[in-house]
PDB file of C-alpha atoms in Angstrom:
ATOM      1  CA  UNK H   1      26.979 -18.815 -33.868  1.00  0.00           C
ATOM      2  CA  UNK H   2      26.759 -18.674 -30.089  1.00  0.00           C
ATOM      3  CA  UNK H   3      28.361 -15.214 -30.113  1.00  0.00           C
ATOM      4  CA  UNK H   4      25.689 -14.005 -32.564  1.00  0.00           C
ATOM      5  CA  UNK H   5      22.942 -15.274 -30.257  1.00  0.00           C
ATOM      6  CA  UNK H   6      24.528 -13.509 -27.285  1.00  0.00           C
ATOM      7  CA  UNK H   7      24.832 -10.323 -29.317  1.00  0.00           C
ATOM      8  CA  UNK H   8      21.132 -10.470 -30.279  1.00  0.00           C
ATOM      9  CA  UNK H   9      20.138 -11.181 -26.670  1.00  0.00           C
ATOM     10  CA  UNK H  10      22.221  -8.241 -25.429  1.00  0.00           C
ATOM     11  CA  UNK H  11      20.625  -5.978 -28.034  1.00  0.00           C
ATOM     12  CA  UNK H  12      17.167  -7.173 -27.024  1.00  0.00           C
ATOM     13  CA  UNK H  13      17.950  -6.498 -23.347  1.00  0.00           C
ATOM     14  CA  UNK H  14      19.211  -2.972 -24.076  1.00  0.00           C
ATOM     15  CA  UNK H  15      16.072  -2.268 -26.126  1.00  0.00           C
ATOM     16  CA  UNK H  16      13.896  -3.525 -23.281  1.00  0.00           C
ATOM     17  CA  UNK H  17      15.828  -1.421 -20.790  1.00  0.00           C
ATOM     18  CA  UNK H  18      15.366   1.674 -22.954  1.00  0.00           C
ATOM     19  CA  UNK H  19      11.604   1.086 -23.314  1.00  0.00           C
ATOM     20  CA  UNK H  20      11.346   0.336 -19.574  1.00  0.00           C
ATOM     21  CA  UNK H  21      13.171   3.593 -18.805  1.00  0.00           C
ATOM     22  CA  UNK H  22      10.958   5.686 -21.089  1.00  0.00           C
ATOM     23  CA  UNK H  23       7.784   4.240 -19.565  1.00  0.00           C
ATOM     24  CA  UNK H  24       9.274   4.555 -16.091  1.00  0.00           C
ATOM     25  CA  UNK H  25      10.167   8.217 -16.536  1.00  0.00           C
ATOM     26  CA  UNK H  26       6.672   8.981 -17.792  1.00  0.00           C
ATOM     27  CA  UNK H  27       4.903   7.126 -14.970  1.00  0.00           C
ATOM     28  CA  UNK H  28       7.301   8.088 -12.180  1.00  0.00           C
ATOM     29  CA  UNK H  29       7.541  11.791 -13.023  1.00  0.00           C
ATOM     30  CA  UNK H  30       3.804  12.134 -12.577  1.00  0.00           C
ATOM     31  CA  UNK H  31       3.796   9.873  -9.538  1.00  0.00           C
ATOM     32  CA  UNK H  32       6.645  11.774  -7.872  1.00  0.00           C
ATOM     33  CA  UNK H  33       4.882  15.100  -8.445  1.00  0.00           C
ATOM     34  CA  UNK H  34       1.763  13.648  -6.803  1.00  0.00           C
ATOM     35  CA  UNK H  35       3.954  12.346  -3.955  1.00  0.00           C
ATOM     36  CA  UNK H  36       5.418  15.810  -3.379  1.00  0.00           C
ATOM     37  CA  UNK H  37       1.977  17.433  -3.546  1.00  0.00           C
ATOM     38  CA  UNK H  38       0.349  14.994  -1.126  1.00  0.00           C
ATOM     39  CA  UNK H  39       3.207  15.165   1.389  1.00  0.00           C
ATOM     40  CA  UNK H  40       3.207  18.964   1.100  1.00  0.00           C
ATOM     41  CA  UNK H  41      -0.517  18.863   1.910  1.00  0.00           C
ATOM     42  CA  UNK H  42       0.326  16.914   5.066  1.00  0.00           C
ATOM     43  CA  UNK H  43      -0.154  13.263   4.110  1.00  0.00           C
ATOM     44  CA  UNK H  44       2.535  11.091   5.735  1.00  0.00           C
ATOM     45  CA  UNK H  45       5.256   9.906   3.317  1.00  0.00           C
ATOM     46  CA  UNK H  46       4.712   6.160   3.820  1.00  0.00           C
ATOM     47  CA  UNK H  47       0.933   6.540   3.534  1.00  0.00           C
ATOM     48  CA  UNK H  48       1.419   8.524   0.327  1.00  0.00           C
ATOM     49  CA  UNK H  49       3.616   5.758  -1.123  1.00  0.00           C
ATOM     50  CA  UNK H  50       1.003   3.219  -0.029  1.00  0.00           C
ATOM     51  CA  UNK H  51      -1.703   5.116  -1.908  1.00  0.00           C
ATOM     52  CA  UNK H  52       0.257   5.874  -5.075  1.00  0.00           C
ATOM     53  CA  UNK H  53       2.281   2.687  -5.483  1.00  0.00           C
ATOM     54  CA  UNK H  54      -0.619   0.411  -6.517  1.00  0.00           C
ATOM     55  CA  UNK H  55      -1.844   2.982  -9.046  1.00  0.00           C
ATOM     56  CA  UNK H  56       1.575   3.215 -10.685  1.00  0.00           C
ATOM     57  CA  UNK H  57       1.990  -0.568 -10.658  1.00  0.00           C
ATOM     58  CA  UNK H  58      -1.358  -1.097 -12.347  1.00  0.00           C
ATOM     59  CA  UNK H  59      -0.610   1.501 -15.013  1.00  0.00           C
ATOM     60  CA  UNK H  60       2.809  -0.019 -15.636  1.00  0.00           C
ATOM     61  CA  UNK H  61       1.563  -3.586 -16.075  1.00  0.00           C
ATOM     62  CA  UNK H  62       0.002  -3.133 -19.487  1.00  0.00           C
ATOM     63  CA  UNK H  63       2.759  -0.883 -20.769  1.00  0.00           C
ATOM     64  CA  UNK H  64       5.560  -3.173 -19.686  1.00  0.00           C
ATOM     65  CA  UNK H  65       3.766  -6.343 -20.731  1.00  0.00           C
ATOM     66  CA  UNK H  66       3.152  -5.141 -24.286  1.00  0.00           C
ATOM     67  CA  UNK H  67       5.670  -2.402 -25.036  1.00  0.00           C
ATOM     68  CA  UNK H  68       8.739  -3.316 -23.006  1.00  0.00           C
ATOM     69  CA  UNK H  69       8.804  -7.102 -23.065  1.00  0.00           C
ATOM     70  CA  UNK H  70       6.374  -7.978 -25.917  1.00  0.00           C
ATOM     71  CA  UNK H  71       5.029 -10.718 -23.684  1.00  0.00           C
ATOM     72  CA  UNK H  72       2.413 -13.059 -25.148  1.00  0.00           C
ATOM     73  CA  UNK H  73       2.083 -15.573 -22.337  1.00  0.00           C
ATOM     74  CA  UNK H  74      -0.736 -15.973 -19.878  1.00  0.00           C
ATOM     75  CA  UNK H  75      -2.224 -12.703 -18.636  1.00  0.00           C
ATOM     76  CA  UNK H  76      -3.258 -14.331 -15.363  1.00  0.00           C
ATOM     77  CA  UNK H  77       0.123 -15.963 -14.635  1.00  0.00           C
ATOM     78  CA  UNK H  78       2.110 -12.864 -15.564  1.00  0.00           C
ATOM     79  CA  UNK H  79      -0.322 -10.761 -13.513  1.00  0.00           C
ATOM     80  CA  UNK H  80       0.304 -12.882 -10.415  1.00  0.00           C
ATOM     81  CA  UNK H  81       4.077 -12.735 -10.893  1.00  0.00           C
ATOM     82  CA  UNK H  82       3.818  -8.992 -11.522  1.00  0.00           C
ATOM     83  CA  UNK H  83       1.883  -8.509  -8.276  1.00  0.00           C
ATOM     84  CA  UNK H  84       4.522 -10.511  -6.382  1.00  0.00           C
ATOM     85  CA  UNK H  85       7.377  -8.498  -7.910  1.00  0.00           C
ATOM     86  CA  UNK H  86       5.635  -5.237  -7.057  1.00  0.00           C
ATOM     87  CA  UNK H  87       4.898  -6.401  -3.525  1.00  0.00           C
ATOM     88  CA  UNK H  88       8.632  -6.899  -3.101  1.00  0.00           C
ATOM     89  CA  UNK H  89       9.315  -3.525  -4.766  1.00  0.00           C
ATOM     90  CA  UNK H  90       6.826  -1.844  -2.437  1.00  0.00           C
ATOM     91  CA  UNK H  91       8.467  -3.462   0.607  1.00  0.00           C
ATOM     92  CA  UNK H  92      11.878  -2.303  -0.633  1.00  0.00           C
ATOM     93  CA  UNK H  93      10.521   1.244  -1.083  1.00  0.00           C
ATOM     94  CA  UNK H  94       9.078   1.323   2.455  1.00  0.00           C
ATOM     95  CA  UNK H  95      12.291  -0.123   3.889  1.00  0.00           C
ATOM     96  CA  UNK H  96      14.349   2.600   2.217  1.00  0.00           C
ATOM     97  CA  UNK H  97      12.073   5.286   3.676  1.00  0.00           C
ATOM     98  CA  UNK H  98      12.103   3.653   7.120  1.00  0.00           C
ATOM     99  CA  UNK H  99      15.885   3.339   7.262  1.00  0.00           C
ATOM    100  CA  UNK H 100      17.072   6.491   5.535  1.00  0.00           C
ATOM    101  CA  UNK H 101      14.302   8.977   6.394  1.00  0.00           C
ATOM    102  CA  UNK H 102      12.954   7.704   9.721  1.00  0.00           C
ATOM    103  CA  UNK H 103      16.099   6.260  11.320  1.00  0.00           C
ATOM    104  CA  UNK H 104      18.932   8.217   9.731  1.00  0.00           C
ATOM    105  CA  UNK H 105      17.036  11.488   9.332  1.00  0.00           C
ATOM    106  CA  UNK H 106      17.557  12.159   5.629  1.00  0.00           C
ATOM    107  CA  UNK H 107      14.810  14.262   4.006  1.00  0.00           C
ATOM    108  CA  UNK H 108      12.070  11.922   2.786  1.00  0.00           C
ATOM    109  CA  UNK H 109      11.840  13.816  -0.518  1.00  0.00           C
ATOM    110  CA  UNK H 110      15.432  12.889  -1.395  1.00  0.00           C
ATOM    111  CA  UNK H 111      15.124   9.362  -0.097  1.00  0.00           C
ATOM    112  CA  UNK H 112      12.039   8.801  -2.246  1.00  0.00           C
ATOM    113  CA  UNK H 113      13.752  10.302  -5.302  1.00  0.00           C
ATOM    114  CA  UNK H 114      16.605   7.783  -4.931  1.00  0.00           C
ATOM    115  CA  UNK H 115      14.200   4.962  -4.047  1.00  0.00           C
ATOM    116  CA  UNK H 116      12.468   5.388  -7.417  1.00  0.00           C
ATOM    117  CA  UNK H 117      15.701   4.364  -9.175  1.00  0.00           C
ATOM    118  CA  UNK H 118      16.604   1.582  -6.733  1.00  0.00           C
ATOM    119  CA  UNK H 119      13.159   0.006  -6.987  1.00  0.00           C
ATOM    120  CA  UNK H 120      13.121   0.472 -10.773  1.00  0.00           C
ATOM    121  CA  UNK H 121      16.404  -1.445 -11.094  1.00  0.00           C
ATOM    122  CA  UNK H 122      15.052  -4.254  -8.967  1.00  0.00           C
ATOM    123  CA  UNK H 123      11.797  -4.353 -10.945  1.00  0.00           C
ATOM    124  CA  UNK H 124      13.490  -4.439 -14.357  1.00  0.00           C
ATOM    125  CA  UNK H 125      15.453  -7.536 -13.369  1.00  0.00           C
ATOM    126  CA  UNK H 126      12.377  -9.130 -11.774  1.00  0.00           C
ATOM    127  CA  UNK H 127      10.228  -8.401 -14.830  1.00  0.00           C
ATOM    128  CA  UNK H 128      12.806  -9.687 -17.308  1.00  0.00           C
ATOM    129  CA  UNK H 129      13.771 -12.842 -15.414  1.00  0.00           C
ATOM    130  CA  UNK H 130      10.558 -13.732 -13.583  1.00  0.00           C
ATOM    131  CA  UNK H 131       7.414 -11.877 -14.655  1.00  0.00           C
ATOM    132  CA  UNK H 132       7.659 -11.558 -18.430  1.00  0.00           C
ATOM    133  CA  UNK H 133      10.103 -14.300 -19.269  1.00  0.00           C
ATOM    134  CA  UNK H 134       9.618 -15.640 -22.769  1.00  0.00           C
ATOM    135  CA  UNK H 135       6.629 -17.933 -23.174  1.00  0.00           C
ATOM    136  CA  UNK H 136       8.906 -20.572 -24.743  1.00  0.00           C
ATOM    137  CA  UNK H 137      10.998 -20.569 -21.554  1.00  0.00           C
ATOM    138  CA  UNK H 138       7.772 -20.793 -19.524  1.00  0.00           C
ATOM    139  CA  UNK H 139       6.520 -23.741 -21.573  1.00  0.00           C
ATOM    140  CA  UNK H 140       9.734 -25.711 -20.959  1.00  0.00           C
ATOM    141  CA  UNK H 141       9.565 -25.323 -17.154  1.00  0.00           C
TER     142      UNK H 141
END
């Protein structure tokens, strides 16, 4: 019986990861194109990330809350946890740009392209384990 529960949980996680990826590709493709356009127009890379990141995070909240994790818990509580997770994701994104583009001299366009995937991996784990954990788990804590 325990193996069946693990199998169902693994299937649920893979489904969530697939939905997260589909939403992420949709949101990030548009966001990355805006990033390239704004930096091409002369806006500094870290300022561009600072302008676009909150917009993408806000758009992703509703999609991930409903479509990816089917979360039915408190909107306020999940919103606060979501903001905290994204604050950490934003800091990670800026750190990657600072280290790899500013200090090591890699092209910021490539660093940001990789950072999208690094931050997305971090956020999926944070959303699953912290932000949108099951309401039954939340009620027990």
